[in-house]
Amino acid sequence: MYNIHLIKTSNYKIKLINPEDTHQVRHPVLRSGMPMESCIFDGDNFKTTIHLGLFDQVKLVGICSFFKNNRIDISETPQYQLRGMAILKEYQGKGIGNLILSHGETLLKTKNIQIVWCNAREVAVNFYKKSEYKIIGKPFDIKNIGLHYAMYKKL
Ligand SMILES: CC(C)(COP(=O)(O)OP(=O)(O)OC[C@H]1O[C@@H](n2cnc3c(N)ncnc32)[C@H](O)[C@@H]1OP(=O)(O)O)[C@@H](O)C(=O)NCCC(=O)NCCS
């Protein structure tokens, strides 16, 4: 286990969590009004998948997950795909998204991962741009969720 799997700032703590734990945040933030099963992602249980949770005391308020998955249009490998990036509504805009994402990137770097990429919802594109993610390819639609942009960052 890596030393940085747990960080603690004055208010928040980031740790590795189980795939099922992510549902508490995935459901209200990313799959609102959809069945609970829609919170299960392919590969959630793979040994290579990393789920991070950010806690305010004991309350899980933010999540993101990283899946080992290469895009053929990016030459550097190995790559990880960021999925399920979500912060509870009342905690958004406080820098928490940034905190958990950069923690995840640091963790990936320790595993010699070169590239992290994601399919960003249109509303989140600027959030990723602020963290130096770049758009690759053309926007595309994901059924029931909306327009997405593939974005990547060289770590
Ligand atoms: C997108 C999300 C993860 C960002 O987390 P957050 O905690 O709200 O973001 P932060 O407060 O850490 O913001 C970091 C920076 O990105 C900017 N930012 C955050 N959300 C943004 C948005 N939707 N549009 C534009 N800029 C945004 C902030 O202004 C901030 O910039 P600054 O450092 O110059 O002040 C969060 O708002 C969320 O869960 N949204 C709903 C679900 C979602 O869209 N997830 C992404 C799926 S791809």
mmCIF file with all atom_site columns, C-alpha atoms in Angstrom, residues 14-130:
data_model
loop_
_atom_site.group_PDB
_atom_site.id
_atom_site.type_symbol
_atom_site.label_atom_id
_atom_site.label_alt_id
_atom_site.label_comp_id
_atom_site.label_asym_id
_atom_site.label_entity_id
_atom_site.label_seq_id
_atom_site.pdbx_PDB_ins_code
_atom_site.Cartn_x
_atom_site.Cartn_y
_atom_site.Cartn_z
_atom_site.occupancy
_atom_site.B_iso_or_equiv
_atom_site.pdbx_formal_charge
_atom_site.auth_seq_id
_atom_site.auth_comp_id
_atom_site.auth_asym_id
_atom_site.auth_atom_id
_atom_site.pdbx_PDB_model_num
ATOM 1   C CA . ILE A 1 14  ? -9.007  11.117 1.374   1.00 0.00 ? 14  ILE A CA 1
ATOM 2   C CA . LYS A 1 15  ? -8.815  7.340  1.424   1.00 0.00 ? 15  LYS A CA 1
ATOM 3   C CA . LEU A 1 16  ? -9.250  4.267  -0.715  1.00 0.00 ? 16  LEU A CA 1
ATOM 4   C CA . ILE A 1 17  ? -12.855 3.049  -0.619  1.00 0.00 ? 17  ILE A CA 1
ATOM 5   C CA . ASN A 1 18  ? -14.762 -0.022 -1.827  1.00 0.00 ? 18  ASN A CA 1
ATOM 6   C CA . PRO A 1 19  ? -16.650 0.069  -5.139  1.00 0.00 ? 19  PRO A CA 1
ATOM 7   C CA . GLU A 1 20  ? -20.014 -0.158 -3.332  1.00 0.00 ? 20  GLU A CA 1
ATOM 8   C CA . ASP A 1 21  ? -19.205 2.898  -1.204  1.00 0.00 ? 21  ASP A CA 1
ATOM 9   C CA . THR A 1 22  ? -19.066 5.063  -4.324  1.00 0.00 ? 22  THR A CA 1
ATOM 10  C CA . HIS A 1 23  ? -22.806 4.533  -4.875  1.00 0.00 ? 23  HIS A CA 1
ATOM 11  C CA . GLN A 1 24  ? -23.701 6.922  -2.013  1.00 0.00 ? 24  GLN A CA 1
ATOM 12  C CA . VAL A 1 25  ? -22.306 9.766  -4.113  1.00 0.00 ? 25  VAL A CA 1
ATOM 13  C CA . ARG A 1 26  ? -22.597 8.362  -7.651  1.00 0.00 ? 26  ARG A CA 1
ATOM 14  C CA . HIS A 1 27  ? -26.333 7.943  -7.268  1.00 0.00 ? 27  HIS A CA 1
ATOM 15  C CA . PRO A 1 28  ? -27.418 11.455 -6.159  1.00 0.00 ? 28  PRO A CA 1
ATOM 16  C CA . VAL A 1 29  ? -24.815 13.305 -8.248  1.00 0.00 ? 29  VAL A CA 1
ATOM 17  C CA . LEU A 1 30  ? -24.357 11.263 -11.422 1.00 0.00 ? 30  LEU A CA 1
ATOM 18  C CA . ARG A 1 31  ? -27.356 8.890  -11.672 1.00 0.00 ? 31  ARG A CA 1
ATOM 19  C CA . SER A 1 32  ? -30.142 10.871 -10.048 1.00 0.00 ? 32  SER A CA 1
ATOM 20  C CA . GLY A 1 33  ? -33.579 9.340  -10.763 1.00 0.00 ? 33  GLY A CA 1
ATOM 21  C CA . MET A 1 34  ? -32.016 6.244  -12.294 1.00 0.00 ? 34  MET A CA 1
ATOM 22  C CA . PRO A 1 35  ? -32.014 2.744  -10.821 1.00 0.00 ? 35  PRO A CA 1
ATOM 23  C CA . MET A 1 36  ? -29.351 1.973  -8.211  1.00 0.00 ? 36  MET A CA 1
ATOM 24  C CA . GLU A 1 37  ? -27.808 -0.602 -10.607 1.00 0.00 ? 37  GLU A CA 1
ATOM 25  C CA . SER A 1 38  ? -26.866 2.263  -12.909 1.00 0.00 ? 38  SER A CA 1
ATOM 26  C CA . CYS A 1 39  ? -24.178 3.110  -10.312 1.00 0.00 ? 39  CYS A CA 1
ATOM 27  C CA . ILE A 1 40  ? -22.293 -0.104 -11.079 1.00 0.00 ? 40  ILE A CA 1
ATOM 28  C CA . PHE A 1 41  ? -19.563 0.473  -13.658 1.00 0.00 ? 41  PHE A CA 1
ATOM 29  C CA . ASP A 1 42  ? -17.843 -2.253 -15.674 1.00 0.00 ? 42  ASP A CA 1
ATOM 30  C CA . GLY A 1 43  ? -14.515 -2.985 -14.017 1.00 0.00 ? 43  GLY A CA 1
ATOM 31  C CA . ASP A 1 44  ? -15.452 -1.554 -10.619 1.00 0.00 ? 44  ASP A CA 1
ATOM 32  C CA . ASN A 1 45  ? -14.241 -4.749 -8.972  1.00 0.00 ? 45  ASN A CA 1
ATOM 33  C CA . PHE A 1 46  ? -11.038 -5.213 -10.952 1.00 0.00 ? 46  PHE A CA 1
ATOM 34  C CA . LYS A 1 47  ? -7.920  -5.403 -8.827  1.00 0.00 ? 47  LYS A CA 1
ATOM 35  C CA . THR A 1 48  ? -6.367  -2.648 -10.915 1.00 0.00 ? 48  THR A CA 1
ATOM 36  C CA . THR A 1 49  ? -9.245  -0.210 -10.291 1.00 0.00 ? 49  THR A CA 1
ATOM 37  C CA . ILE A 1 50  ? -8.767  2.513  -7.696  1.00 0.00 ? 50  ILE A CA 1
ATOM 38  C CA . HIS A 1 51  ? -11.669 4.159  -5.863  1.00 0.00 ? 51  HIS A CA 1
ATOM 39  C CA . LEU A 1 52  ? -10.972 7.258  -3.791  1.00 0.00 ? 52  LEU A CA 1
ATOM 40  C CA . GLY A 1 53  ? -13.307 8.852  -1.280  1.00 0.00 ? 53  GLY A CA 1
ATOM 41  C CA . LEU A 1 54  ? -13.058 12.242 0.347   1.00 0.00 ? 54  LEU A CA 1
ATOM 42  C CA . PHE A 1 55  ? -14.584 12.474 3.806   1.00 0.00 ? 55  PHE A CA 1
ATOM 43  C CA . ASP A 1 56  ? -15.788 15.393 5.887   1.00 0.00 ? 56  ASP A CA 1
ATOM 44  C CA . GLN A 1 57  ? -15.326 13.779 9.300   1.00 0.00 ? 57  GLN A CA 1
ATOM 45  C CA . VAL A 1 58  ? -17.068 10.411 8.691   1.00 0.00 ? 58  VAL A CA 1
ATOM 46  C CA . LYS A 1 59  ? -19.293 11.594 5.846   1.00 0.00 ? 59  LYS A CA 1
ATOM 47  C CA . LEU A 1 60  ? -18.339 10.571 2.308   1.00 0.00 ? 60  LEU A CA 1
ATOM 48  C CA . VAL A 1 61  ? -18.752 13.743 0.227   1.00 0.00 ? 61  VAL A CA 1
ATOM 49  C CA . GLY A 1 62  ? -16.601 13.210 -2.867  1.00 0.00 ? 62  GLY A CA 1
ATOM 50  C CA . ILE A 1 63  ? -15.485 10.336 -5.036  1.00 0.00 ? 63  ILE A CA 1
ATOM 51  C CA . CYS A 1 64  ? -13.482 9.471  -8.112  1.00 0.00 ? 64  CYS A CA 1
ATOM 52  C CA . SER A 1 65  ? -12.389 6.180  -9.631  1.00 0.00 ? 65  SER A CA 1
ATOM 53  C CA . PHE A 1 66  ? -9.522  5.230  -11.920 1.00 0.00 ? 66  PHE A CA 1
ATOM 54  C CA . PHE A 1 67  ? -9.699  2.282  -14.329 1.00 0.00 ? 67  PHE A CA 1
ATOM 55  C CA . LYS A 1 68  ? -6.785  0.722  -16.198 1.00 0.00 ? 68  LYS A CA 1
ATOM 56  C CA . ASN A 1 69  ? -7.830  1.417  -19.777 1.00 0.00 ? 69  ASN A CA 1
ATOM 57  C CA . ASN A 1 70  ? -5.846  2.560  -22.805 1.00 0.00 ? 70  ASN A CA 1
ATOM 58  C CA . ARG A 1 71  ? -7.137  4.764  -25.622 1.00 0.00 ? 71  ARG A CA 1
ATOM 59  C CA . ILE A 1 72  ? -5.671  3.870  -28.987 1.00 0.00 ? 72  ILE A CA 1
ATOM 60  C CA . ASP A 1 73  ? -5.457  7.526  -30.061 1.00 0.00 ? 73  ASP A CA 1
ATOM 61  C CA . ILE A 1 74  ? -2.981  8.316  -27.254 1.00 0.00 ? 74  ILE A CA 1
ATOM 62  C CA . SER A 1 75  ? 0.413   6.760  -27.815 1.00 0.00 ? 75  SER A CA 1
ATOM 63  C CA . GLU A 1 76  ? 1.846   6.910  -24.280 1.00 0.00 ? 76  GLU A CA 1
ATOM 64  C CA . THR A 1 77  ? 1.041   3.920  -22.060 1.00 0.00 ? 77  THR A CA 1
ATOM 65  C CA . PRO A 1 78  ? 0.055   2.816  -19.497 1.00 0.00 ? 78  PRO A CA 1
ATOM 66  C CA . GLN A 1 79  ? -3.051  4.927  -19.155 1.00 0.00 ? 79  GLN A CA 1
ATOM 67  C CA . TYR A 1 80  ? -5.860  5.107  -16.629 1.00 0.00 ? 80  TYR A CA 1
ATOM 68  C CA . GLN A 1 81  ? -9.406  6.335  -17.223 1.00 0.00 ? 81  GLN A CA 1
ATOM 69  C CA . LEU A 1 82  ? -10.980 8.612  -14.638 1.00 0.00 ? 82  LEU A CA 1
ATOM 70  C CA . ARG A 1 83  ? -14.664 7.857  -14.079 1.00 0.00 ? 83  ARG A CA 1
ATOM 71  C CA . GLY A 1 84  ? -17.341 8.721  -11.545 1.00 0.00 ? 84  GLY A CA 1
ATOM 72  C CA . MET A 1 85  ? -15.871 12.088 -10.546 1.00 0.00 ? 85  MET A CA 1
ATOM 73  C CA . ALA A 1 86  ? -18.503 13.551 -8.238  1.00 0.00 ? 86  ALA A CA 1
ATOM 74  C CA . ILE A 1 87  ? -18.896 15.836 -5.254  1.00 0.00 ? 87  ILE A CA 1
ATOM 75  C CA . LEU A 1 88  ? -22.129 16.101 -3.251  1.00 0.00 ? 88  LEU A CA 1
ATOM 76  C CA . LYS A 1 89  ? -24.022 19.214 -4.345  1.00 0.00 ? 89  LYS A CA 1
ATOM 77  C CA . GLU A 1 90  ? -23.674 21.072 -1.049  1.00 0.00 ? 90  GLU A CA 1
ATOM 78  C CA . TYR A 1 91  ? -19.899 20.542 -1.143  1.00 0.00 ? 91  TYR A CA 1
ATOM 79  C CA . GLN A 1 92  ? -19.314 21.636 -4.747  1.00 0.00 ? 92  GLN A CA 1
ATOM 80  C CA . GLY A 1 93  ? -17.294 24.749 -5.539  1.00 0.00 ? 93  GLY A CA 1
ATOM 81  C CA . LYS A 1 94  ? -15.133 24.508 -2.399  1.00 0.00 ? 94  LYS A CA 1
ATOM 82  C CA . GLY A 1 95  ? -12.021 23.080 -4.017  1.00 0.00 ? 95  GLY A CA 1
ATOM 83  C CA . ILE A 1 96  ? -12.804 19.500 -3.023  1.00 0.00 ? 96  ILE A CA 1
ATOM 84  C CA . GLY A 1 97  ? -13.033 18.200 -6.583  1.00 0.00 ? 97  GLY A CA 1
ATOM 85  C CA . ASN A 1 98  ? -9.607  19.601 -7.241  1.00 0.00 ? 98  ASN A CA 1
ATOM 86  C CA . LEU A 1 99  ? -8.263  18.061 -4.048  1.00 0.00 ? 99  LEU A CA 1
ATOM 87  C CA . ILE A 1 100 ? -9.392  14.496 -4.733  1.00 0.00 ? 100 ILE A CA 1
ATOM 88  C CA . LEU A 1 101 ? -8.491  14.633 -8.436  1.00 0.00 ? 101 LEU A CA 1
ATOM 89  C CA . SER A 1 102 ? -4.953  15.839 -7.809  1.00 0.00 ? 102 SER A CA 1
ATOM 90  C CA . HIS A 1 103 ? -4.553  13.240 -5.076  1.00 0.00 ? 103 HIS A CA 1
ATOM 91  C CA . GLY A 1 104 ? -5.571  10.557 -7.578  1.00 0.00 ? 104 GLY A CA 1
ATOM 92  C CA . GLU A 1 105 ? -3.128  11.876 -10.161 1.00 0.00 ? 105 GLU A CA 1
ATOM 93  C CA . THR A 1 106 ? -0.307  11.766 -7.623  1.00 0.00 ? 106 THR A CA 1
ATOM 94  C CA . LEU A 1 107 ? -1.212  8.200  -6.738  1.00 0.00 ? 107 LEU A CA 1
ATOM 95  C CA . LEU A 1 108 ? -1.183  7.190  -10.423 1.00 0.00 ? 108 LEU A CA 1
ATOM 96  C CA . LYS A 1 109 ? 2.223   8.810  -10.869 1.00 0.00 ? 109 LYS A CA 1
ATOM 97  C CA . THR A 1 110 ? 3.631   6.600  -8.125  1.00 0.00 ? 110 THR A CA 1
ATOM 98  C CA . LYS A 1 111 ? 2.480   3.641  -10.247 1.00 0.00 ? 111 LYS A CA 1
ATOM 99  C CA . ASN A 1 112 ? 4.277   5.065  -13.304 1.00 0.00 ? 112 ASN A CA 1
ATOM 100 C CA . ILE A 1 113 ? 1.058   5.813  -15.127 1.00 0.00 ? 113 ILE A CA 1
ATOM 101 C CA . GLN A 1 114 ? 1.742   8.271  -17.954 1.00 0.00 ? 114 GLN A CA 1
ATOM 102 C CA . ILE A 1 115 ? -1.721  9.390  -18.969 1.00 0.00 ? 115 ILE A CA 1
ATOM 103 C CA . VAL A 1 116 ? -5.067  9.930  -17.297 1.00 0.00 ? 116 VAL A CA 1
ATOM 104 C CA . TRP A 1 117 ? -8.115  10.513 -19.468 1.00 0.00 ? 117 TRP A CA 1
ATOM 105 C CA . CYS A 1 118 ? -11.850 10.818 -19.024 1.00 0.00 ? 118 CYS A CA 1
ATOM 106 C CA . ASN A 1 119 ? -15.111 11.315 -20.865 1.00 0.00 ? 119 ASN A CA 1
ATOM 107 C CA . ALA A 1 120 ? -16.088 14.700 -19.461 1.00 0.00 ? 120 ALA A CA 1
ATOM 108 C CA . ARG A 1 121 ? -19.648 15.902 -19.276 1.00 0.00 ? 121 ARG A CA 1
ATOM 109 C CA . GLU A 1 122 ? -20.019 19.196 -21.098 1.00 0.00 ? 122 GLU A CA 1
ATOM 110 C CA . VAL A 1 123 ? -20.685 21.029 -17.789 1.00 0.00 ? 123 VAL A CA 1
ATOM 111 C CA . ALA A 1 124 ? -17.448 19.701 -16.305 1.00 0.00 ? 124 ALA A CA 1
ATOM 112 C CA . VAL A 1 125 ? -15.107 20.520 -19.208 1.00 0.00 ? 125 VAL A CA 1
ATOM 113 C CA . ASN A 1 126 ? -13.878 23.744 -17.611 1.00 0.00 ? 126 ASN A CA 1
ATOM 114 C CA . PHE A 1 127 ? -13.246 21.984 -14.311 1.00 0.00 ? 127 PHE A CA 1
ATOM 115 C CA . TYR A 1 128 ? -10.872 19.583 -16.100 1.00 0.00 ? 128 TYR A CA 1
ATOM 116 C CA . LYS A 1 129 ? -9.327  22.377 -18.184 1.00 0.00 ? 129 LYS A CA 1
ATOM 117 C CA . LYS A 1 130 ? -8.364  24.119 -14.919 1.00 0.00 ? 130 LYS A CA 1
#
